[in-house]
Coordinates of C-alpha atoms in Angstrom, one line a residue:
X1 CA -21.4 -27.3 3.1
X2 CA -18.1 -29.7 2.7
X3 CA -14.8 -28.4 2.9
X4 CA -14.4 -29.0 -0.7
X5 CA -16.9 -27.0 -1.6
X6 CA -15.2 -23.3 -0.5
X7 CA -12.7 -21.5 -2.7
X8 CA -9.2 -21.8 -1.4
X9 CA -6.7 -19.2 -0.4
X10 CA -3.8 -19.8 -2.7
X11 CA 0.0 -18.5 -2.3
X12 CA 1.7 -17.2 -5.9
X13 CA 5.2 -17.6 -5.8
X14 CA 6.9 -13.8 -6.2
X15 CA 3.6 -11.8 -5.8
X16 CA 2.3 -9.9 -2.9
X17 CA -1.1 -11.1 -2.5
X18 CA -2.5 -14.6 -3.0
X19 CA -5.4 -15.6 -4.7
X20 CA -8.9 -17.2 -4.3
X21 CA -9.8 -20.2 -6.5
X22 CA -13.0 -20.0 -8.3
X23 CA -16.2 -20.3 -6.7
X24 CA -18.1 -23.5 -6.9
X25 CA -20.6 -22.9 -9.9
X26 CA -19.2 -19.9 -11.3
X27 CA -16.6 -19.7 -14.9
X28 CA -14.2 -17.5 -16.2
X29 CA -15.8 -16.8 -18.9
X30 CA -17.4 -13.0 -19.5
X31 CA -20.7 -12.3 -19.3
X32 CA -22.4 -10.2 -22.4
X33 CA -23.3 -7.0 -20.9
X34 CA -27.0 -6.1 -21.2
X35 CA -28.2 -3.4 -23.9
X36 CA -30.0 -1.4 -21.5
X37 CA -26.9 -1.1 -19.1
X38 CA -24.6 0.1 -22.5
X39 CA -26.9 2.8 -23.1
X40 CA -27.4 4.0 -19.7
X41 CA -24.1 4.2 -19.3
X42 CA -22.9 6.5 -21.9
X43 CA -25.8 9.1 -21.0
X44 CA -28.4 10.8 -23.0
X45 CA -28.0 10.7 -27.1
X46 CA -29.3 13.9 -28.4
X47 CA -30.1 15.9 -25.4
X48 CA -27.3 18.4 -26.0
X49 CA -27.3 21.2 -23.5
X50 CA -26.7 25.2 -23.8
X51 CA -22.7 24.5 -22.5
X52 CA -21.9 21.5 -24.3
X53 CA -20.2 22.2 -27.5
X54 CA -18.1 25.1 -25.0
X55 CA -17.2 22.6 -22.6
X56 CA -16.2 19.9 -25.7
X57 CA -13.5 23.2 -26.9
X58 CA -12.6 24.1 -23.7
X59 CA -9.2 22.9 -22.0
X60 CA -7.3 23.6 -18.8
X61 CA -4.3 26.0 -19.7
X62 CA -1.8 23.5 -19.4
X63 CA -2.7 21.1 -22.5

């Protein structure tokens, strides 16, 4: 691997911490997040448990 193949360590004037420059063969760009990961994520739709809706009204005593 050439040296100018390797992200760099970069100074920013005024901040605390520098920063790396991009890795060869990568964008800044955002990946789409997958459907299965979306879904998995927010937990079972439908499968409402005995303590649910009292756990939903309940709130600590200082709200």
């Amino acid at each position: 691997m050439s040296s100018n193949d390797r992200q760099r360590v970069q100074r920013v004037p005024g901040a605390r911490r520098a920063k790396l420059t991009p890795a060869p063969g990568t964008s800044a760009e955002p990946v789409p997040a997958d459907d299965d990961a979306e879904t998995a994520a927010s937990g079972p739709s439908g499968d409402a448990g005995p303590n649910d809706e009292r756990l939903r009204r309940d709130v600590p005593p200082h709200y």
